[in-house]
PDB file of N, CA, C and O in Angstrom:
ATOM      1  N   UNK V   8      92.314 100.134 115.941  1.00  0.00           N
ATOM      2  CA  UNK V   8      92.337 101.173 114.926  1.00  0.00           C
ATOM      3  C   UNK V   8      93.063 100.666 113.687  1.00  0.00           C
ATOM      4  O   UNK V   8      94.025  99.915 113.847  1.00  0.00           O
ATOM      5  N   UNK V   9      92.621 101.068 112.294  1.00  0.00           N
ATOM      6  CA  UNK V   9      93.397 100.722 111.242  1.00  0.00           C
ATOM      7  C   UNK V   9      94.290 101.360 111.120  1.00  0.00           C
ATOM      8  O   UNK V   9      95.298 100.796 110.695  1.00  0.00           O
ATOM      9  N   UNK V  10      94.345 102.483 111.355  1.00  0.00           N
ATOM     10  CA  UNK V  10      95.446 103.213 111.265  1.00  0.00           C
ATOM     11  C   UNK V  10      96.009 104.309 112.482  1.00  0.00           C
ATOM     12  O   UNK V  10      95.089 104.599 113.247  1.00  0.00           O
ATOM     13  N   UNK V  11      97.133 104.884 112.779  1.00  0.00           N
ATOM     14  CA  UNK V  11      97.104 105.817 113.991  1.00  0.00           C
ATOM     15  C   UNK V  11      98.345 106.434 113.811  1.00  0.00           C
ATOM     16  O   UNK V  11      99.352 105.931 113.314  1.00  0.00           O
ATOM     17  N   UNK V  12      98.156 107.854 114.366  1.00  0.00           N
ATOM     18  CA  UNK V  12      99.327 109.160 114.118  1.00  0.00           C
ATOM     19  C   UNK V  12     100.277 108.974 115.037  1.00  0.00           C
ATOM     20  O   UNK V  12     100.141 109.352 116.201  1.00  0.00           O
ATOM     21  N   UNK V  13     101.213 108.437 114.637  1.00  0.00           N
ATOM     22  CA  UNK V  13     102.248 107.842 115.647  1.00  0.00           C
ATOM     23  C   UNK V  13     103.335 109.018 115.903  1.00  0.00           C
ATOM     24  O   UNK V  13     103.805 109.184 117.028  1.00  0.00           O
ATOM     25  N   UNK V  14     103.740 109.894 114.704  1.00  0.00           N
ATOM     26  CA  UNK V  14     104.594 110.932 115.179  1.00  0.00           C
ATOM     27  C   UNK V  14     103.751 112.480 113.946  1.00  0.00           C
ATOM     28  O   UNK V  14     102.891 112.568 113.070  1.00  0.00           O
ATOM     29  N   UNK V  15     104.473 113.150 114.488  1.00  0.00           N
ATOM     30  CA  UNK V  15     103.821 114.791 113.689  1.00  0.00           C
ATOM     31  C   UNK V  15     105.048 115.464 113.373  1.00  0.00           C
ATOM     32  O   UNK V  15     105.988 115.262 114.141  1.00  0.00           O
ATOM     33  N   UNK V  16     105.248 116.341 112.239  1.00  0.00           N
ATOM     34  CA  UNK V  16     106.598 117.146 112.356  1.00  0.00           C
ATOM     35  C   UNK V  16     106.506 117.989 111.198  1.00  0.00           C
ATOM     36  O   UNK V  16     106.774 117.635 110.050  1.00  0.00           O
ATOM     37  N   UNK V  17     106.088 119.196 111.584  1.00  0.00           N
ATOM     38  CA  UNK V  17     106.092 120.151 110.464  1.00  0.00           C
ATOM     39  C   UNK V  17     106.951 120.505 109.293  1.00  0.00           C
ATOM     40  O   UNK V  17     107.953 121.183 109.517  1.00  0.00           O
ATOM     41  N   UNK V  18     106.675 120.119 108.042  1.00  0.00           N
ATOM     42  CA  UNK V  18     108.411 120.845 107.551  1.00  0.00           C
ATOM     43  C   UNK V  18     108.231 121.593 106.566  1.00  0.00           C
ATOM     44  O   UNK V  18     107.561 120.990 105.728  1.00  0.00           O
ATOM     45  N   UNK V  19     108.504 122.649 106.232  1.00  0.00           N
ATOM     46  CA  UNK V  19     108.205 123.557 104.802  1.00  0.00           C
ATOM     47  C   UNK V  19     109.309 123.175 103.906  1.00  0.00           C
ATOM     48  O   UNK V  19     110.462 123.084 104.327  1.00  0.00           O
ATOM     49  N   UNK V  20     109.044 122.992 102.910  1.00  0.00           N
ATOM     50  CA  UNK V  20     110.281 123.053 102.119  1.00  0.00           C
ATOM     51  C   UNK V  20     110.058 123.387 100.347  1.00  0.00           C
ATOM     52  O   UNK V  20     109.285 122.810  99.582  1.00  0.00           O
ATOM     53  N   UNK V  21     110.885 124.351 100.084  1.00  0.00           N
ATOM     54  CA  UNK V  21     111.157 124.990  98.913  1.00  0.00           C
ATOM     55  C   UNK V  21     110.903 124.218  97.694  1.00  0.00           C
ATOM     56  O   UNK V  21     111.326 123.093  97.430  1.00  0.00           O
ATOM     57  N   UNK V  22     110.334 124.798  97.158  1.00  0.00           N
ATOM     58  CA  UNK V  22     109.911 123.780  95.167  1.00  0.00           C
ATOM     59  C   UNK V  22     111.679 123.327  94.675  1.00  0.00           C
ATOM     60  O   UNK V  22     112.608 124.076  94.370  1.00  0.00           O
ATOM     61  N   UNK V  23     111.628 121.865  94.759  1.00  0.00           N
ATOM     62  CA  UNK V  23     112.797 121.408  94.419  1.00  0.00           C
ATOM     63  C   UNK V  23     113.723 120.862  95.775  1.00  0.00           C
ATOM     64  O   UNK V  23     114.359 119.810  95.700  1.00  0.00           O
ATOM     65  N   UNK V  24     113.715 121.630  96.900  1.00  0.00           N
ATOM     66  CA  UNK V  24     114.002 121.182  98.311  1.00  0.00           C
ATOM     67  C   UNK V  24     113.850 119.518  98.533  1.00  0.00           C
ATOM     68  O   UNK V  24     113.034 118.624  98.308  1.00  0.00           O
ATOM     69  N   UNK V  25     115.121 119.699  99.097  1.00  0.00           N
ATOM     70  CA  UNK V  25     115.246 118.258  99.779  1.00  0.00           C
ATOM     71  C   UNK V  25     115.416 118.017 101.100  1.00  0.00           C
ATOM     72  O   UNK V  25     116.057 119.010 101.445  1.00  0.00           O
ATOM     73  N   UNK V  26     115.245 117.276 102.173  1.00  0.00           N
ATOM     74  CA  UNK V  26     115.791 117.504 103.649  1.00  0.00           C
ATOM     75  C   UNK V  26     115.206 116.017 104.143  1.00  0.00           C
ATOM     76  O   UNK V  26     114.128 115.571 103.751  1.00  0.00           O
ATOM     77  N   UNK V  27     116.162 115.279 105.134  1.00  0.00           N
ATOM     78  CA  UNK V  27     116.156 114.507 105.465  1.00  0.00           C
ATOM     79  C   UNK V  27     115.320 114.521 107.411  1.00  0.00           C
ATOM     80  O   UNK V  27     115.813 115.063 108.400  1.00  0.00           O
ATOM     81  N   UNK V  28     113.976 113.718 107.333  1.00  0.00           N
ATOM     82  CA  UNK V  28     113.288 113.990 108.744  1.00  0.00           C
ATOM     83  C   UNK V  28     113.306 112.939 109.132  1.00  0.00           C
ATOM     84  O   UNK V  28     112.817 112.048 108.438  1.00  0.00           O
ATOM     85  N   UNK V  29     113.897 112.642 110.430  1.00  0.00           N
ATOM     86  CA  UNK V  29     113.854 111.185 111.180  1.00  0.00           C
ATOM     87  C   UNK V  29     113.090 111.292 112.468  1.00  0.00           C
ATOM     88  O   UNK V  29     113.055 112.257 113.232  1.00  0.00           O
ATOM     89  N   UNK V  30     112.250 109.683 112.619  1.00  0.00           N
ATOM     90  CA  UNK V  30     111.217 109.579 113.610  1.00  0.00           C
ATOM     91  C   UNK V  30     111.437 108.557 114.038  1.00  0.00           C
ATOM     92  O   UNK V  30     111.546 107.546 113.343  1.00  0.00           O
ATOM     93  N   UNK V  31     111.587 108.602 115.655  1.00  0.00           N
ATOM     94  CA  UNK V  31     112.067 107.330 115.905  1.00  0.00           C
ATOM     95  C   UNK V  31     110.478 106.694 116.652  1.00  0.00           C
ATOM     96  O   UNK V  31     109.851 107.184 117.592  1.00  0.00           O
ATOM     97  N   UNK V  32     110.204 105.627 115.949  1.00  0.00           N
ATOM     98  CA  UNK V  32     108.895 105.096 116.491  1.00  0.00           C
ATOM     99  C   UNK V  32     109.144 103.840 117.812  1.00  0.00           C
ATOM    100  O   UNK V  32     109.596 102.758 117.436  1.00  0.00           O
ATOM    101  N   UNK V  33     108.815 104.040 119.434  1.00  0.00           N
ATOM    102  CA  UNK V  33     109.154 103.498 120.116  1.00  0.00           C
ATOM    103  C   UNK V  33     107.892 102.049 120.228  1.00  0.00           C
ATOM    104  O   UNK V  33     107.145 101.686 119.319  1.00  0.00           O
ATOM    105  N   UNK V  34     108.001 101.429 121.687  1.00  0.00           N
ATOM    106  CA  UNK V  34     106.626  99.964 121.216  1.00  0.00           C
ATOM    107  C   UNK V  34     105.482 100.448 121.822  1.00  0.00           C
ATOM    108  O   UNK V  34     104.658  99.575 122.093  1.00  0.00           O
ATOM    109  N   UNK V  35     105.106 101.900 122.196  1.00  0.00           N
ATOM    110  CA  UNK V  35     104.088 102.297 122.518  1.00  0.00           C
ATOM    111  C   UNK V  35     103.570 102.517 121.102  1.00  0.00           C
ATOM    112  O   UNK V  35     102.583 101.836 120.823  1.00  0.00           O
ATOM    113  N   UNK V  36     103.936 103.161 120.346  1.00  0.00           N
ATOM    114  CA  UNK V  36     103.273 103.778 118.983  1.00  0.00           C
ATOM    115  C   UNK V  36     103.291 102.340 118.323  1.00  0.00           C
ATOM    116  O   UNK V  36     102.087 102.253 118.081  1.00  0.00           O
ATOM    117  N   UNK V  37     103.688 101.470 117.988  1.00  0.00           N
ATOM    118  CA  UNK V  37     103.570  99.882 117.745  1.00  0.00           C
ATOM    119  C   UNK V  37     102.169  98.975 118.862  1.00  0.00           C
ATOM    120  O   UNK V  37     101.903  97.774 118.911  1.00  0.00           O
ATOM    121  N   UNK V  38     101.757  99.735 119.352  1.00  0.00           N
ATOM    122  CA  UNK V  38     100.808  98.696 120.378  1.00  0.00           C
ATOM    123  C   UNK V  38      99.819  99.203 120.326  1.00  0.00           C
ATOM    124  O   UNK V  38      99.884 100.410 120.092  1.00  0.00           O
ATOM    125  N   UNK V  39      98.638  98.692 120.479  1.00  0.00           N
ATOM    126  CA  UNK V  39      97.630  98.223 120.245  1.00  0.00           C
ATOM    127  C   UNK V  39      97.003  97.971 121.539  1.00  0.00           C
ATOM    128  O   UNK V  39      97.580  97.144 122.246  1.00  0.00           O
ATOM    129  N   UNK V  40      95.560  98.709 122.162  1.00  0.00           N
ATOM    130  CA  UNK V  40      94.812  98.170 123.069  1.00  0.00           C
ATOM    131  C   UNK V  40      93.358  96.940 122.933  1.00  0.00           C
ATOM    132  O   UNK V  40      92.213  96.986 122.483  1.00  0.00           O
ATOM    133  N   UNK V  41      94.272  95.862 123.642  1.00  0.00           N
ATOM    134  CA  UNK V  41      93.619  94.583 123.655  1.00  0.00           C
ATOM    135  C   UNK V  41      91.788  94.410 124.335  1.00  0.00           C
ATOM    136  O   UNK V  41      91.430  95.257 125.153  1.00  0.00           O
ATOM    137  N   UNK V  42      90.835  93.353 123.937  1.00  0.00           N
ATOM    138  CA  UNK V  42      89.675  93.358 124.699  1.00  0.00           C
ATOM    139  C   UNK V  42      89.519  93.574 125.813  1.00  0.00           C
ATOM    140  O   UNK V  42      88.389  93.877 126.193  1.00  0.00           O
ATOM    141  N   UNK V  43      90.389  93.510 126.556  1.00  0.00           N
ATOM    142  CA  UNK V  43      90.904  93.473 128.089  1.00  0.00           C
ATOM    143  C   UNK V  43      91.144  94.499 128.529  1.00  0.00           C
ATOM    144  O   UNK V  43      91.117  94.556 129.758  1.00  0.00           O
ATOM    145  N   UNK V  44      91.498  95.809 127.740  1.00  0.00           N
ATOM    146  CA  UNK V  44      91.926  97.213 127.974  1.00  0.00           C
ATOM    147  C   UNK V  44      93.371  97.354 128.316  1.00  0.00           C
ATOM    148  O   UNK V  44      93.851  98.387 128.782  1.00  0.00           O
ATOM    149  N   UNK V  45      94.070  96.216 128.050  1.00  0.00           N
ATOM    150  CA  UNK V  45      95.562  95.890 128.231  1.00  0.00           C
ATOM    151  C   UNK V  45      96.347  96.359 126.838  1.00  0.00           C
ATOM    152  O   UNK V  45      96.236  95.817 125.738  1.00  0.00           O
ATOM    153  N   UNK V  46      97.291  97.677 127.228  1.00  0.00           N
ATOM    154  CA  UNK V  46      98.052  98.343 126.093  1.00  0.00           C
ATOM    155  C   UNK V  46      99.360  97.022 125.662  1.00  0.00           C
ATOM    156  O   UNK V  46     100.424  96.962 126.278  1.00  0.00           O
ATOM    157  N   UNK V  47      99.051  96.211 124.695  1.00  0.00           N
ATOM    158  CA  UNK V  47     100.119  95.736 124.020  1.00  0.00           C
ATOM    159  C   UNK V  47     100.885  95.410 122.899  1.00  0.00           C
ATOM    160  O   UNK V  47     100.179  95.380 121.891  1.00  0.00           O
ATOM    161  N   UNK V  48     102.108  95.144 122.678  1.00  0.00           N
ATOM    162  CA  UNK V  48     102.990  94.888 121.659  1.00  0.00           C
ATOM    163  C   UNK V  48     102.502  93.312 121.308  1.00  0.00           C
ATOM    164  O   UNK V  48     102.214  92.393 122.075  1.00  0.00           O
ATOM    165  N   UNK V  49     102.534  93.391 119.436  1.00  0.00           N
ATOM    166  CA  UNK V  49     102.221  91.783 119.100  1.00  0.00           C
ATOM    167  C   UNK V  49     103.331  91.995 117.579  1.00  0.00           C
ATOM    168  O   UNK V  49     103.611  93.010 116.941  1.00  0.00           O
ATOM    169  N   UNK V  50     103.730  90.628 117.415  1.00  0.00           N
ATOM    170  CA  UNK V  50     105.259  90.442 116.599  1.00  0.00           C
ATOM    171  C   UNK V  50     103.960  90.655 115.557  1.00  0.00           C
ATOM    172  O   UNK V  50     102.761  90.508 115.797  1.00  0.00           O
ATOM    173  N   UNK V  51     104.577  91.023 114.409  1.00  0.00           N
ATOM    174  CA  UNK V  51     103.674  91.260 113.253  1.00  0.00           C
ATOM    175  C   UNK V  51     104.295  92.733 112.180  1.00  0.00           C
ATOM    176  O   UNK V  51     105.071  93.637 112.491  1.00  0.00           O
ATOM    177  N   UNK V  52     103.466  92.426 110.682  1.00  0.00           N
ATOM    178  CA  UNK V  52     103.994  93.523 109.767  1.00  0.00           C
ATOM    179  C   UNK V  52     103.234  94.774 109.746  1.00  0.00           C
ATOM    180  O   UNK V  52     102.005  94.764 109.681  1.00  0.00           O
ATOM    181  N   UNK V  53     104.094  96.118 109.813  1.00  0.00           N
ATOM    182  CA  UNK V  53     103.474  97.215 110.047  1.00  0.00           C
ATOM    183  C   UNK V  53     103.274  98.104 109.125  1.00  0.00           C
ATOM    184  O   UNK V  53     104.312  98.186 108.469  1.00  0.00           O
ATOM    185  N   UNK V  54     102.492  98.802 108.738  1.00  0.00           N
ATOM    186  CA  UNK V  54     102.515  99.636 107.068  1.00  0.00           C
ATOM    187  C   UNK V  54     103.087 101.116 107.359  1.00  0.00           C
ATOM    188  O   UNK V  54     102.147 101.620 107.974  1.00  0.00           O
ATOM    189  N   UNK V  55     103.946 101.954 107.281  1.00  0.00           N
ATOM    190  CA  UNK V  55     104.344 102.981 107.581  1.00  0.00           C
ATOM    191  C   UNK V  55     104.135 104.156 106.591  1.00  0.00           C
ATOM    192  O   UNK V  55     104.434 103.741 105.471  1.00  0.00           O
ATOM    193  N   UNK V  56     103.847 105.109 106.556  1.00  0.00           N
ATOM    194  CA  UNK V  56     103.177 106.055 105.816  1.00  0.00           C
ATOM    195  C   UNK V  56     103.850 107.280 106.336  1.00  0.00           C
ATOM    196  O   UNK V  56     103.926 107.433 107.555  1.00  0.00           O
ATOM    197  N   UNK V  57     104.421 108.302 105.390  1.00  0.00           N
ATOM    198  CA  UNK V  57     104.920 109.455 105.817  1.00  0.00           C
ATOM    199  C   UNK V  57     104.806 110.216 104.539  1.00  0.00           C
ATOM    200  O   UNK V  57     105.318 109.953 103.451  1.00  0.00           O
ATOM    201  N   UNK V  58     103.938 111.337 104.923  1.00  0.00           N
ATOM    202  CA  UNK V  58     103.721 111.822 103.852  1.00  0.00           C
ATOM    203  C   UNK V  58     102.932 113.355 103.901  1.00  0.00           C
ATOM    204  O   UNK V  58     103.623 113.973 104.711  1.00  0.00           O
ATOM    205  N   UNK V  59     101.733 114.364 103.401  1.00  0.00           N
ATOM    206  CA  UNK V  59     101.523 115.341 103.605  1.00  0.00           C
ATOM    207  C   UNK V  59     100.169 115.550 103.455  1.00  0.00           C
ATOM    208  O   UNK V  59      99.588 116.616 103.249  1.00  0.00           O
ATOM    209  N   UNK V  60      99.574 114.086 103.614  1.00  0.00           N
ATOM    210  CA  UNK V  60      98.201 113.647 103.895  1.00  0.00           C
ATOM    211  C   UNK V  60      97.788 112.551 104.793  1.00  0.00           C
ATOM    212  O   UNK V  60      98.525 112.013 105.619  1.00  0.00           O
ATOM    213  N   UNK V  61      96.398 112.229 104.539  1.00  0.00           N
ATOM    214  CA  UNK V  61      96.625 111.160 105.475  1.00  0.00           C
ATOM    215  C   UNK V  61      96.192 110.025 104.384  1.00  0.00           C
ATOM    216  O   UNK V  61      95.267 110.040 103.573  1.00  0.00           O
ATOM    217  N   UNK V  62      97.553 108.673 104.749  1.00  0.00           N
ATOM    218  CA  UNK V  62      96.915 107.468 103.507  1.00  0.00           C
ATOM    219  C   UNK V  62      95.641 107.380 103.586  1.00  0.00           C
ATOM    220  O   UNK V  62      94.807 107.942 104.296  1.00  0.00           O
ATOM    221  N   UNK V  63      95.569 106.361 102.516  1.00  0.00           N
ATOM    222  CA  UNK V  63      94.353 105.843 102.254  1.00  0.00           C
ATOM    223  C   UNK V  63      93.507 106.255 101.919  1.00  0.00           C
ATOM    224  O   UNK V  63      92.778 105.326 102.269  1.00  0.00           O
ATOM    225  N   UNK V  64      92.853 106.934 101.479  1.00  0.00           N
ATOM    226  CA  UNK V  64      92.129 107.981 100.501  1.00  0.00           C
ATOM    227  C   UNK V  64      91.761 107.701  99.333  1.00  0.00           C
ATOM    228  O   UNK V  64      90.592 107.507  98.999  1.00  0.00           O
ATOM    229  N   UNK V  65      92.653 107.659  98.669  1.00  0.00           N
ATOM    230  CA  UNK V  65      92.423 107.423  96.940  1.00  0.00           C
ATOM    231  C   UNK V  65      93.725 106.588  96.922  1.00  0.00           C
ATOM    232  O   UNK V  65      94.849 106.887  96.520  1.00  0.00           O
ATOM    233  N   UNK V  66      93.213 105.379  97.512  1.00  0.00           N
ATOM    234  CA  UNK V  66      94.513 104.049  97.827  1.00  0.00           C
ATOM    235  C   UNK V  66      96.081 104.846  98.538  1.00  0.00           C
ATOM    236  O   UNK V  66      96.206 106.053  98.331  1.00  0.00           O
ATOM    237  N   UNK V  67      96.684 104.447  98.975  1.00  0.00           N
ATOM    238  CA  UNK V  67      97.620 104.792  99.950  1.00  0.00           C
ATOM    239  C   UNK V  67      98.159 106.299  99.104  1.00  0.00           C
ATOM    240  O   UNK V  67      97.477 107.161  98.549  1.00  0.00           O
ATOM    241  N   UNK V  68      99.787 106.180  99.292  1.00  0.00           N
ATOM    242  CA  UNK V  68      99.983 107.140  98.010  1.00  0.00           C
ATOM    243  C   UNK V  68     100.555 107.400  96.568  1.00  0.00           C
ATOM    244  O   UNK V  68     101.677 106.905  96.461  1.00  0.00           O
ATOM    245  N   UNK V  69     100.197 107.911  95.642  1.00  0.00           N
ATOM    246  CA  UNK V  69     100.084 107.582  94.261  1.00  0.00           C
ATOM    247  C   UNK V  69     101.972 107.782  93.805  1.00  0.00           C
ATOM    248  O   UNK V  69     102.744 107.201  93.042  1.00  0.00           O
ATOM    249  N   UNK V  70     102.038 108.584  94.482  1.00  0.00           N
ATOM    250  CA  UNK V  70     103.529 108.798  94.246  1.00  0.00           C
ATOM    251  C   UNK V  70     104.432 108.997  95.557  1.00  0.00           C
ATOM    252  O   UNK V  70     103.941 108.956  96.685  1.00  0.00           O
ATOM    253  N   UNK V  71     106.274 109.293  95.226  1.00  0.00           N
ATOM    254  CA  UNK V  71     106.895 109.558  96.317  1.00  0.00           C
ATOM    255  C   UNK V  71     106.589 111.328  96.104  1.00  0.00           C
ATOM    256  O   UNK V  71     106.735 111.736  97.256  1.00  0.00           O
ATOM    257  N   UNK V  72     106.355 112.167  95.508  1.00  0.00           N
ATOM    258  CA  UNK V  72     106.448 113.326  95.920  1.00  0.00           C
ATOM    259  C   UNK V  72     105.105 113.513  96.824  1.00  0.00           C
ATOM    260  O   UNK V  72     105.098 114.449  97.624  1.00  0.00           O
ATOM    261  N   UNK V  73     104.115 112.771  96.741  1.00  0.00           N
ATOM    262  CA  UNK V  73     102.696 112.777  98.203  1.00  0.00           C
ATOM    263  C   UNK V  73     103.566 112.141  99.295  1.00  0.00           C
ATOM    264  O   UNK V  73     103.728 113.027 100.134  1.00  0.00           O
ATOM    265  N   UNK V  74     104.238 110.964  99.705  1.00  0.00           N
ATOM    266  CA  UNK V  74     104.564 110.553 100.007  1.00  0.00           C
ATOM    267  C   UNK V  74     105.315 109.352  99.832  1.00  0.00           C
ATOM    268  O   UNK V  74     106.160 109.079  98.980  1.00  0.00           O
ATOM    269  N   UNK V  75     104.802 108.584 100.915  1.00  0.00           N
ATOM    270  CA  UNK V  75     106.672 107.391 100.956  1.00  0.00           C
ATOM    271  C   UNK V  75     105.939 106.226 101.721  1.00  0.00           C
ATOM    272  O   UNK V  75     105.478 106.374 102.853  1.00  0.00           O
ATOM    273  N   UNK V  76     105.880 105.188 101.086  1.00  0.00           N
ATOM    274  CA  UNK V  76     105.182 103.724 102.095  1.00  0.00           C
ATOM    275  C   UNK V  76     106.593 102.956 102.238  1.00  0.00           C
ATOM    276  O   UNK V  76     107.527 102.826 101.446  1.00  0.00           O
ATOM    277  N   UNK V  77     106.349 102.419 103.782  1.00  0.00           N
ATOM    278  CA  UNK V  77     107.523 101.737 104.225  1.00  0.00           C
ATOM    279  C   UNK V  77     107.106 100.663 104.627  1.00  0.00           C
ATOM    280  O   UNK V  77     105.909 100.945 104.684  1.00  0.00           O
ATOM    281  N   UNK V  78     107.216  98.951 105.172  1.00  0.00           N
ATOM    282  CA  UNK V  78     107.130  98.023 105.783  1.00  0.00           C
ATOM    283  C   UNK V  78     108.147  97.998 107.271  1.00  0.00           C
ATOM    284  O   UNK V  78     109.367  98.111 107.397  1.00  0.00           O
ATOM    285  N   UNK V  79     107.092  97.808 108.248  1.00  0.00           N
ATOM    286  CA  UNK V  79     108.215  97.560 109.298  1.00  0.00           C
ATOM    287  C   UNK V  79     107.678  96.275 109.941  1.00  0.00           C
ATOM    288  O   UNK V  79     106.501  95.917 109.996  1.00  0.00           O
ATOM    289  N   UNK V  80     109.011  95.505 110.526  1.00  0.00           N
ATOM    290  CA  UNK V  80     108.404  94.202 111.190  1.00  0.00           C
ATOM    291  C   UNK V  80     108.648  94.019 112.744  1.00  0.00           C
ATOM    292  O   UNK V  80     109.688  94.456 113.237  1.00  0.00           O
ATOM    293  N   UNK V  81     107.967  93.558 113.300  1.00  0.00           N
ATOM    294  CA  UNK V  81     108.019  93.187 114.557  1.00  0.00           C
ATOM    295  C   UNK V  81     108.069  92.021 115.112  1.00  0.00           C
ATOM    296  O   UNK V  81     107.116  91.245 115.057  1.00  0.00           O
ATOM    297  N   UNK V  82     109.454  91.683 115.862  1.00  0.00           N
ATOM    298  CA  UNK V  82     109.779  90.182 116.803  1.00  0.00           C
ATOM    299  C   UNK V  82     109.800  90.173 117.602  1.00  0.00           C
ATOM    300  O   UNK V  82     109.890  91.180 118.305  1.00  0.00           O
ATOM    301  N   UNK V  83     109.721  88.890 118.040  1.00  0.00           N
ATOM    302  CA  UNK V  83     109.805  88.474 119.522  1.00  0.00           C
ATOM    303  C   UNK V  83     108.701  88.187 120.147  1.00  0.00           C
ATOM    304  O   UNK V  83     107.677  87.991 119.492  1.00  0.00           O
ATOM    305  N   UNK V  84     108.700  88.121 121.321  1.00  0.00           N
ATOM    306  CA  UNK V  84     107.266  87.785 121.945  1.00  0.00           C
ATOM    307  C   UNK V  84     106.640  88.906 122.297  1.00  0.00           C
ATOM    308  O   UNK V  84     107.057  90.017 122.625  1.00  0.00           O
ATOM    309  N   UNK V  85     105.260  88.312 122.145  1.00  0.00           N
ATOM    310  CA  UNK V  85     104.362  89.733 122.483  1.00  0.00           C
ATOM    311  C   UNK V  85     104.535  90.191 124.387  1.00  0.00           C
ATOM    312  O   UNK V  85     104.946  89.458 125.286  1.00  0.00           O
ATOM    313  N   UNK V  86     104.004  91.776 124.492  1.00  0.00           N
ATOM    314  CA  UNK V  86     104.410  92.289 125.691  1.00  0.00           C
ATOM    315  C   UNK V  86     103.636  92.792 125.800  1.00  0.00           C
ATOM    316  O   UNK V  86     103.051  93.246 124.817  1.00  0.00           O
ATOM    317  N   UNK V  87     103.255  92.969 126.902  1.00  0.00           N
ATOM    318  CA  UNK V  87     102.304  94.342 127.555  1.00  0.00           C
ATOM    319  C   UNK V  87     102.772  95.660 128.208  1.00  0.00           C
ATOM    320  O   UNK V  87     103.063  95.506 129.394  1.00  0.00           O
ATOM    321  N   UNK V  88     102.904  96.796 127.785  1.00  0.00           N
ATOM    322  CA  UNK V  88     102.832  97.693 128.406  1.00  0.00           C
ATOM    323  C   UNK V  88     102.058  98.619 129.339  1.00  0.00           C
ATOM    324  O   UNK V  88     100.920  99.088 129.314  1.00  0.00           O
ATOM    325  N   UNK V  89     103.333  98.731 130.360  1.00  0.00           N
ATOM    326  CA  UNK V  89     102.276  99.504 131.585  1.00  0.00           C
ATOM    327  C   UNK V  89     101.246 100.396 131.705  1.00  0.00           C
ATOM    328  O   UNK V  89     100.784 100.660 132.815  1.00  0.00           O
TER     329      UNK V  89
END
C-alpha cells in the first residue's frame, strides 16, 4: 500500500484553538505485508501525515492549518512479525 491509516482520533477544536494530540505508532503500523504473506518491519524512511484529510490529493498538504508532514526513520534489521 502507498499509504495506510495507522492511528484515528477525533478532535473538535474552537476557531483559534490549540491542543496538543499524541500517537504512539508501534512496528505493526510500520510493516508491511511481504510476497510471501509474511507481516514485516524493513529499516527505511517513512512519510507521516496528520491532518483533517487524507494526503495526497492536491499534493500532500498545502499548509500547517490542513495539516502537518513529518519524516520518520527506521533501524536496524528487518523483522517479521507474528
Amino acid at each position: 500500500a502507498i499509504r495506510a491509516l495507522a492511528g484515528f482520533r477525533r478532535v473538535a477544536l474552537a476557531p483559534g484553538e490549540r491542543r496538543r494530540v499524541e500517537f504512539a505508532l508501534d512496528a505493526r503500523a510500520l510493516s508491511f505485508v511481504d510476497a510471501a504473506g509474511r507481516r514485516r518491519v524493513e529499516p527505511g524512511a517513512f512519510t507521516v501525515a496528520v491532518g483533517g484529510g487524507q494526503p495526497g490529493r492536491a499534493g500532500l498538504y498545502a499548509s500547517a492549518a490542513e495539516g502537518v508532514i513529518g519524516r520518520l526513520e527506521v533501524t536496524g534489521e528487518p523483522f517479521e512479525i507474528p
